[in-house]
Short mmCIF file of C-alpha atoms in Angstrom, two decimals:
data_model
loop_
_atom_site.label_atom_id
_atom_site.label_comp_id
_atom_site.label_asym_id
_atom_site.label_seq_id
_atom_site.Cartn_x
_atom_site.Cartn_y
_atom_site.Cartn_z
CA MET A 42 0.03 -0.06 0.03
CA SER A 43 1.40 3.41 -0.94
CA ALA A 44 1.86 6.10 1.74
CA ALA A 45 -0.85 8.17 0.22
CA ARG A 46 -3.37 5.27 0.35
CA ALA A 47 -2.34 4.58 4.01
CA ALA A 48 -3.01 8.28 4.95
CA VAL A 49 -6.57 8.33 3.64
CA PRO A 50 -8.25 6.29 6.44
CA ALA A 51 -6.25 8.14 9.11
CA LEU A 52 -7.31 11.49 7.69
CA LEU A 53 -10.94 10.47 7.48
CA ALA A 54 -10.84 9.33 11.11
CA LEU A 55 -9.39 12.66 12.03
CA LEU A 56 -12.01 14.57 10.09
CA TRP A 57 -14.71 12.58 11.76
CA ALA A 58 -13.40 13.07 15.15
CA ALA A 59 -12.37 16.71 15.04
CA PRO A 60 -15.82 18.42 15.59
CA GLY A 61 -15.98 16.56 18.87
CA ALA A 62 -12.81 18.33 19.97
CA ALA A 63 -14.23 21.92 20.28
CA HIS A 64 -11.85 24.51 18.89
CA HIS A 65 -10.41 26.68 21.59
CA VAL A 66 -11.13 30.35 20.69
CA GLY A 67 -10.77 32.01 24.04
CA THR A 68 -13.35 32.71 26.77
CA TYR A 69 -15.54 35.84 27.16
CA VAL A 70 -15.81 37.35 30.59
CA PRO A 71 -18.64 39.95 30.69
CA LYS A 72 -17.44 43.36 31.59
CA ASP A 73 -19.05 46.04 33.94
CA ASN A 74 -20.78 48.85 32.04
CA ALA A 75 -20.09 52.38 33.06
CA VAL A 76 -23.04 52.36 35.50
CA SER A 77 -22.32 49.20 37.30
CA ALA A 78 -18.60 50.06 37.44
CA ASN A 79 -19.51 53.48 39.08
CA PHE A 80 -21.81 51.77 41.53
CA LYS A 81 -19.03 49.38 42.63
CA GLU A 82 -16.64 52.40 43.19
CA ILE A 83 -19.26 54.16 45.27
CA LYS A 84 -20.10 51.04 47.22
CA PHE A 85 -16.47 50.39 48.16
CA ALA A 86 -16.08 54.15 49.13
CA LEU A 87 -19.12 53.82 51.35
CA GLN A 88 -17.74 50.73 52.97
CA ALA A 89 -14.38 52.26 53.52
CA PRO A 90 -15.96 54.52 54.85
CA LYS A 91 -14.91 57.42 52.71
CA LEU A 92 -18.18 59.37 52.24
CA ASP A 93 -16.58 62.44 50.58
CA VAL A 94 -14.98 60.12 47.98
CA ALA A 95 -18.28 58.34 47.39
CA ARG A 96 -20.04 61.69 47.09
CA ARG A 97 -17.50 62.88 44.46
CA LEU A 98 -17.76 59.47 42.62
CA PHE A 99 -21.60 59.90 42.45
CA GLU A 100 -21.55 63.65 41.54
CA ARG A 101 -19.20 63.00 38.56
CA GLY A 102 -20.19 59.41 37.68
CA ALA A 103 -22.10 57.61 35.05
CA LEU A 104 -24.66 56.49 37.61
CA ARG A 105 -25.95 59.96 38.25
CA ARG A 106 -26.07 60.66 34.50
CA GLU A 107 -28.12 57.51 34.01
CA MET A 108 -30.43 58.44 36.94
CA GLY A 109 -31.11 61.76 35.12
CA ALA A 110 -31.65 59.89 31.82
CA GLN A 111 -34.07 57.44 33.44
CA ALA A 112 -35.86 59.99 35.55
CA ALA A 113 -39.18 59.44 33.98
CA THR A 114 -39.36 55.80 35.12
CA LEU A 115 -37.86 56.43 38.61
CA PRO A 116 -39.53 57.47 41.71
CA PRO A 117 -39.77 61.38 41.66
CA GLY A 118 -36.74 63.29 43.02
CA LEU A 119 -34.56 60.10 43.42
CA GLU A 120 -31.45 61.77 42.08
CA ALA A 121 -31.93 64.85 44.32
CA ARG A 122 -32.56 62.68 47.37
CA THR A 123 -29.57 60.61 46.62
CA LEU A 124 -27.30 63.57 46.28
CA ALA A 125 -28.70 65.07 49.45
CA ALA A 126 -28.03 61.87 51.27
CA PHE A 127 -24.35 61.85 50.16
CA ARG A 128 -23.97 65.42 51.09
CA ALA A 129 -25.43 64.86 54.53
CA GLY A 130 -22.92 61.92 54.96
CA ASP A 131 -25.77 59.37 55.45
CA ALA A 132 -24.31 56.16 53.85
CA ARG A 133 -27.39 54.01 54.69
CA GLU A 134 -29.85 56.40 53.18
CA ALA A 135 -27.63 56.90 50.02
CA GLU A 136 -27.29 53.13 49.65
CA GLY A 137 -31.07 52.87 49.93
CA HIS A 138 -31.69 55.20 47.08
CA LEU A 139 -29.15 53.29 44.85
CA VAL A 140 -31.10 50.05 45.68
CA VAL A 141 -34.18 51.85 44.36
CA PHE A 142 -32.36 52.93 41.22
CA PHE A 143 -31.04 49.45 40.38
CA ALA A 144 -34.31 47.72 41.34
CA ALA A 145 -36.09 50.09 38.90
CA LEU A 146 -33.57 49.41 36.17
CA ALA A 147 -34.13 45.45 36.78
CA ARG A 148 -37.94 45.92 36.85
CA ASP A 149 -37.98 47.90 33.63
CA LEU A 150 -36.01 45.13 31.92
CA ALA A 151 -38.49 42.57 33.26
CA ARG A 152 -41.45 44.58 31.95
CA GLU A 153 -39.73 44.82 28.51
CA ALA A 154 -39.06 41.20 28.45
CA VAL A 155 -42.67 40.29 29.09
CA ARG A 156 -43.69 42.79 26.41
CA GLN A 157 -41.31 41.21 23.87
CA LEU A 158 -42.07 37.67 24.70
CA GLY A 159 -45.78 38.35 24.28
CA ALA A 160 -45.45 40.28 21.13
CA PRO A 161 -47.56 39.00 18.22
CA GLY A 162 -45.52 37.60 15.40
CA ILE A 163 -42.45 36.71 17.44
CA THR A 164 -41.15 33.21 16.35
CA PRO A 165 -40.73 30.45 18.77
CA VAL A 166 -36.98 30.38 18.23
CA ALA A 167 -36.69 34.15 18.92
CA ARG A 168 -38.86 33.75 22.05
CA ALA A 169 -36.68 30.91 23.30
CA ALA A 170 -33.55 33.06 22.70
CA THR A 171 -34.86 36.27 24.11
CA GLY A 172 -35.71 35.09 27.62
CA PRO A 173 -32.24 34.19 28.80
CA LYS A 174 -30.76 37.40 27.49
CA PHE A 175 -33.20 39.52 29.50
CA LEU A 176 -32.71 37.31 32.54
CA GLU A 177 -28.90 37.87 32.33
CA ALA A 178 -29.31 41.59 32.10
CA ILE A 179 -31.87 41.70 35.05
CA TRP A 180 -29.61 39.66 37.27
CA ARG A 181 -26.53 41.72 36.34
CA TYR A 182 -28.39 44.83 37.99
CA TYR A 183 -30.13 42.99 40.74
CA ASN A 184 -26.98 41.21 41.83
CA LEU A 185 -25.37 44.52 42.49
CA ILE A 186 -28.02 45.27 45.22
CA ASP A 187 -28.91 41.76 46.40
CA PHE A 188 -26.90 42.00 49.62
CA ALA A 189 -28.30 45.41 50.48
CA VAL A 190 -31.87 44.19 49.70
CA SER A 191 -31.41 41.14 51.94
CA MET A 192 -30.30 43.42 54.82
CA ARG A 193 -33.23 45.72 54.45
CA ASP A 194 -36.03 43.52 53.27
CA SER A 195 -35.14 39.78 53.54
CA LYS A 196 -38.62 38.64 52.31
CA SER A 197 -38.44 40.55 49.11
CA SER A 198 -34.74 39.22 48.71
CA VAL A 199 -35.81 35.61 49.06
CA ALA A 200 -38.90 36.12 46.88
CA MET A 201 -36.83 37.64 44.13
CA ARG A 202 -34.30 34.75 44.28
CA LEU A 203 -37.04 32.18 44.02
CA ALA A 204 -38.78 33.93 41.27
CA PHE A 205 -35.45 34.39 39.29
CA ASP A 206 -34.64 30.72 39.77
CA GLU A 207 -37.91 29.83 38.36
CA ALA A 208 -37.59 32.09 35.53
CA GLU A 209 -34.12 30.61 34.79
CA THR A 210 -35.58 27.17 34.79
CA TYR A 211 -38.32 27.99 32.31
CA ALA A 212 -35.82 29.83 30.11
CA LYS A 213 -33.31 27.01 29.80
CA THR A 214 -33.46 24.13 27.44
CA SER A 215 -33.24 21.49 30.09
CA ALA A 216 -33.80 21.08 33.88
CA ALA A 217 -30.03 21.72 34.40
CA PRO A 218 -30.23 23.62 37.79
CA ALA A 219 -31.57 20.54 39.58
CA ALA A 220 -28.81 18.41 37.93
CA VAL A 221 -26.05 20.69 39.04
CA ASN A 222 -27.36 21.34 42.48
CA PRO A 223 -27.54 18.17 44.47
CA CYS A 224 -29.22 19.92 47.46
CA ALA A 225 -32.06 21.02 45.18
CA GLY A 226 -33.84 17.67 45.65
CA PRO A 227 -35.76 15.59 43.16
CA ARG A 228 -37.60 17.67 40.49
CA ARG A 229 -41.26 17.12 39.63
CA ALA A 230 -41.81 14.60 36.86
CA ALA A 231 -43.23 17.26 34.68
CA ASP A 232 -40.06 19.41 35.01
CA ARG A 233 -37.77 16.44 34.55
CA ALA A 234 -39.37 15.60 31.24
CA ARG A 235 -39.23 19.11 29.99
CA THR A 236 -36.29 19.75 27.54
CA ALA A 237 -37.60 22.78 25.82
CA PRO A 238 -37.87 26.47 27.07
CA ASP A 239 -41.35 27.47 28.16
CA PRO A 240 -41.76 31.14 27.44
CA ASP A 241 -45.41 31.15 28.63
CA ARG A 242 -44.30 30.29 32.17
CA LEU A 243 -41.27 32.32 31.84
CA CYS A 244 -43.52 35.37 31.30
CA GLY A 245 -45.33 34.46 34.54
CA SER A 246 -42.03 34.44 36.43
CA LEU A 247 -41.07 37.71 34.86
CA GLU A 248 -44.28 39.27 35.89
CA ARG A 249 -43.68 38.08 39.44
CA ILE A 250 -40.14 39.68 39.32
CA THR A 251 -41.85 42.94 38.22
CA GLN A 252 -44.23 42.89 41.04
CA ILE A 253 -41.53 42.03 43.66
CA LEU A 254 -39.28 44.93 42.45
CA THR A 255 -42.11 47.35 42.21
CA ALA A 256 -43.16 46.53 45.76
CA LEU A 257 -39.45 46.79 46.90
CA ILE A 258 -39.14 50.26 45.15
CA GLU A 259 -42.32 51.50 46.80
CA ALA A 260 -41.38 50.08 50.25
CA SER A 261 -37.74 51.73 49.89
CA THR A 262 -39.05 55.18 49.09
CA PRO A 263 -38.27 56.17 51.83
CA ALA A 264 -36.10 53.13 53.12
CA ARG A 265 -37.78 50.62 55.36
CA ARG A 266 -36.45 48.09 57.85
CA ASN A 267 -37.86 44.73 58.58
CA PRO A 268 -39.71 44.71 61.93
CA MET B 126 20.28 13.55 8.42
CA THR B 127 21.30 12.16 5.08
CA ALA B 128 24.05 9.64 4.62
CA ASP B 129 26.60 12.34 4.36
CA GLY B 130 25.25 13.91 7.58
CA ALA B 131 23.95 17.07 5.91
CA TRP B 132 20.60 18.83 6.48
CA ARG B 133 18.67 19.51 3.16
CA LEU B 134 16.75 22.68 2.60
CA PRO B 135 13.01 22.33 1.69
CA PRO B 136 12.00 23.43 -1.78
CA ARG B 137 12.00 27.22 -2.43
CA GLY B 138 8.29 27.39 -2.83
CA VAL B 139 7.84 26.05 0.66
CA LEU B 140 10.32 28.52 1.95
CA LEU B 141 8.45 31.32 0.26
CA VAL B 142 5.11 30.25 1.69
CA ALA B 143 6.55 30.11 5.24
CA VAL B 144 8.16 33.54 4.96
CA LEU B 145 4.95 35.01 3.40
CA LEU B 146 2.84 33.54 6.20
CA ILE B 147 5.10 35.26 8.73
CA ALA B 148 4.97 38.44 6.82
CA CYS B 149 1.22 38.31 6.82
CA ALA B 150 1.20 37.66 10.51
CA GLU B 151 3.29 40.87 11.04
CA ILE B 152 1.07 42.90 8.74
CA GLY B 153 -1.93 41.58 10.51
CA GLY B 154 -0.59 42.44 13.87
CA ALA B 155 0.42 45.92 12.80
CA SER B 156 -2.90 46.57 11.14
CA MET B 157 -4.85 45.39 14.40
CA VAL B 158 -2.92 48.07 16.22
CA ARG B 159 -3.22 50.82 13.67
CA PHE B 160 -6.76 50.27 12.70
CA LYS B 161 -8.20 49.00 16.05
CA PRO B 162 -10.95 51.68 16.33
CA GLU B 163 -11.85 51.60 12.71
CA LEU B 164 -12.02 47.72 12.75
CA ALA B 165 -14.24 47.76 15.88
CA ARG B 166 -16.50 50.54 14.48
CA TRP B 167 -16.88 48.50 11.17
CA ALA B 168 -17.67 45.27 13.01
CA ARG B 169 -20.16 47.10 15.32
CA ASP B 170 -21.89 48.73 12.49
CA ALA B 171 -22.19 45.41 10.63
CA MET B 172 -23.65 43.75 13.60
CA LEU B 173 -26.12 46.53 14.28
CA ALA B 174 -27.30 46.21 10.64
CA ARG B 175 -28.05 42.50 11.32
CA PRO B 176 -29.95 42.39 14.58
CA ALA B 177 -31.62 39.07 13.91
CA VAL B 178 -28.26 37.30 13.25
CA HIS B 179 -26.93 38.46 16.64
CA GLY B 180 -30.17 38.23 18.52
CA LEU B 181 -30.33 41.95 19.37
CA VAL B 182 -33.53 42.95 21.21
CA GLY B 183 -33.43 46.68 21.03
CA VAL B 184 -32.65 47.18 24.78
CA ARG B 185 -29.28 48.75 25.47
CA ASP B 186 -28.64 46.76 28.68
CA VAL B 187 -29.20 43.48 26.71
CA ASP B 188 -27.61 44.34 23.42
CA GLU B 189 -24.50 45.95 24.79
CA ARG B 190 -23.45 42.75 26.34
CA ILE B 191 -24.09 40.78 23.15
CA LEU B 192 -22.16 43.36 21.00
CA ASP B 193 -19.32 43.42 23.52
CA GLU B 194 -18.96 39.66 23.37
CA ALA B 195 -18.94 39.57 19.65
CA LEU B 196 -16.39 42.40 19.40
CA VAL B 197 -14.10 40.65 21.92
CA LYS B 198 -14.28 37.47 19.84
CA PHE B 199 -13.80 39.39 16.65
CA ASP B 200 -10.62 40.93 18.21
CA ALA B 201 -9.61 37.52 19.64
CA GLY B 202 -9.92 36.08 16.10
CA LEU B 203 -7.47 38.62 14.67
CA ARG B 204 -5.04 38.16 17.57
CA LEU B 205 -5.13 34.45 17.15
CA PHE B 206 -4.48 34.75 13.34
CA HIS B 207 -1.43 36.96 14.17
CA LEU B 208 -0.04 34.36 16.67
CA HIS B 209 -0.78 31.27 14.64
CA ALA B 210 0.53 32.71 11.40
CA GLU B 211 3.83 33.55 13.09
CA GLY B 212 4.00 30.27 14.73
CA MET B 213 3.00 28.09 11.87
CA GLY B 214 5.41 29.88 9.56
CA LEU B 215 8.23 28.63 11.79
CA VAL B 216 6.61 25.26 12.06
CA ILE B 217 6.60 24.88 8.28
CA LEU B 218 10.30 25.85 8.05
CA ALA B 219 11.31 23.42 10.78
CA THR B 220 9.18 20.44 9.95
CA THR B 221 9.65 20.56 6.08
CA SER B 222 13.38 20.70 6.66
CA VAL B 223 13.20 17.53 8.74
CA ALA B 224 10.93 15.96 6.06
CA THR B 225 13.23 16.95 3.20
CA THR B 226 16.22 15.54 4.94
CA LEU B 227 14.59 12.22 6.18
CA ALA B 228 11.75 11.26 3.84
CA GLY B 229 12.17 9.46 0.53
CA ARG B 230 11.39 11.04 -2.67
CA GLY B 231 7.67 10.13 -3.17
CA ALA B 232 6.39 10.08 0.35
CA GLY B 233 8.60 13.18 1.14
CA ARG B 234 6.88 15.26 -1.46
CA LEU B 235 3.38 14.36 -0.01
CA LEU B 236 4.57 14.95 3.48
CA ILE B 237 5.92 18.33 2.58
CA ALA B 238 2.83 19.33 0.81
CA LEU B 239 0.64 18.42 3.78
CA LEU B 240 2.85 20.32 6.18
CA THR B 241 2.98 23.35 3.90
CA ALA B 242 -0.55 23.53 2.91
CA GLY B 243 -1.90 22.59 6.47
CA GLY B 244 0.42 25.04 8.26
CA ALA B 245 -0.26 27.95 5.83
CA GLY B 246 -3.96 27.35 5.62
CA TYR B 247 -4.79 26.83 9.28
CA PRO B 248 -4.15 30.33 10.50
CA LEU B 249 -6.41 31.80 7.85
CA GLY B 250 -9.33 30.13 9.69
CA TYR B 251 -9.02 32.64 12.47
CA LEU B 252 -9.16 35.52 9.91
CA LEU B 253 -12.17 33.87 8.26
CA TRP B 254 -13.86 33.59 11.73
CA SER B 255 -13.28 37.18 12.56
CA ALA B 256 -14.59 38.39 9.21
CA LEU B 257 -17.70 36.10 9.47
CA ILE B 258 -18.63 37.20 13.15
CA PRO B 259 -20.38 40.51 12.03
CA TYR B 260 -22.28 38.81 9.33
CA ARG B 261 -23.11 35.27 10.67
CA GLY B 262 -22.58 35.51 14.48
CA ILE B 263 -19.98 34.00 16.72
CA GLU B 264 -21.14 30.33 16.59
CA GLU B 265 -22.17 30.04 13.00
CA GLY B 266 -19.03 31.83 11.97
CA LYS B 267 -16.92 29.45 14.09
CA THR B 268 -18.68 26.48 12.56
CA ILE B 269 -18.00 27.67 8.94
CA ALA B 270 -14.38 28.38 9.77
CA GLU B 271 -14.12 25.01 11.39
CA TRP B 272 -15.33 22.99 8.40
CA VAL B 273 -13.83 25.14 5.78
CA VAL B 274 -10.38 25.76 7.21
CA TRP B 275 -9.50 24.37 10.70
CA ILE B 276 -10.51 20.83 10.30
CA PRO B 277 -9.08 20.11 6.78
CA PHE B 278 -5.93 22.24 7.21
CA GLY B 279 -5.38 21.55 10.86
CA GLY B 280 -6.09 17.88 10.28
CA ALA B 281 -3.60 17.85 7.35
CA THR B 282 -0.95 19.39 9.74
CA ILE B 283 -1.69 16.99 12.65
CA LEU B 284 -1.61 13.96 10.19
CA ALA B 285 1.68 15.09 8.73
CA LEU B 286 3.36 15.76 11.97
CA TRP B 287 2.54 12.28 13.27
CA TRP B 288 3.79 10.90 10.05
CA LEU B 289 6.98 12.90 10.44
CA ALA B 290 7.30 11.75 14.09
CA GLY B 291 6.85 8.11 13.02
CA LEU B 292 9.63 8.60 10.31
CA VAL B 293 12.06 10.04 12.86
CA ALA B 294 11.20 7.10 15.30
CA VAL B 295 11.90 4.62 12.49
CA ARG B 296 15.14 6.23 11.68
CA LEU B 297 16.15 6.15 15.32
CA ALA B 298 15.20 2.49 15.67
CA ARG B 299 17.30 1.51 12.70
CA ARG B 300 20.52 2.90 14.09
#
């Protein structure tokens, strides 16, 4: 057998096996946007505690600009109250206003997700793809304030986490969360059998997220402590 | 080594391909630095013109993350082309020198052809992937680049390298 003939089966075997060995093209790590980066700077300054630094970061930062841009959908006077809290050196009050701001951003995303998922003419493929993208964006904002929310209103924090977990389950193509979390316990037979996203039930979870965040915003304006 | 203990140079065409590949890598690297904002702007505009391909939903907080990931991968593709073209140019020079020196006339030609074509073609897959990202998306672009370039050319290189390794091992065993 010639060398060329001998090479053919080996080459075919390689071509058959190659798609299985995923090509490594690097990993993407999502970056903070200007608003979330500014929030983290302010939070670290508040924790330091360097209130004058936090005030300067707020006054000149992207977060305040975004507050101004989103003023129509935020509780009236939020920007002015936040600035006043920074100037008064009241870290807890300022943090409370920032919680309201990010909760409002996450709530608006949840509302928009429900609107888009329920829009007439949307294809099933687009519906299945849209849900996880919105959930990721909602969590990116809510995750920034989750600790502060749990300290102020633990019931809302737990309710939000449960609603989000449920939404994620309906958005994914398999019942993966139960599989990767051995503490989650056995899943219902209906959920175990489900292998496709369920946009209708996802809409229900997103509406629950909207309700929880709306209640949180209303209760935190002004800030409230658990009894 | 040959019977007289001398190394043989690969054919001039192979040397030209290897040197051209390294030159393309350097031009690619320099262009990436020089035209970074222009390239990013072009890719971003091309992606915004194809919202359905990238799954854009018209909400800034959602779309920016999608565009950012695509731009990072677009840049990564260009970087990987630069790195692989530099490296594979040297790999072609080294491996075809060994093949020319050790392999017989018939098999040596095929081996050198596989090493040269595989080594020169493989890095172009990264360039193709980068170019496809704005038009076809990250995953579809990757699939096309895999089937059109990476699997055939990378496969040829891997096959030829194992063949060459076997050849070297046989020569060692005969001594």
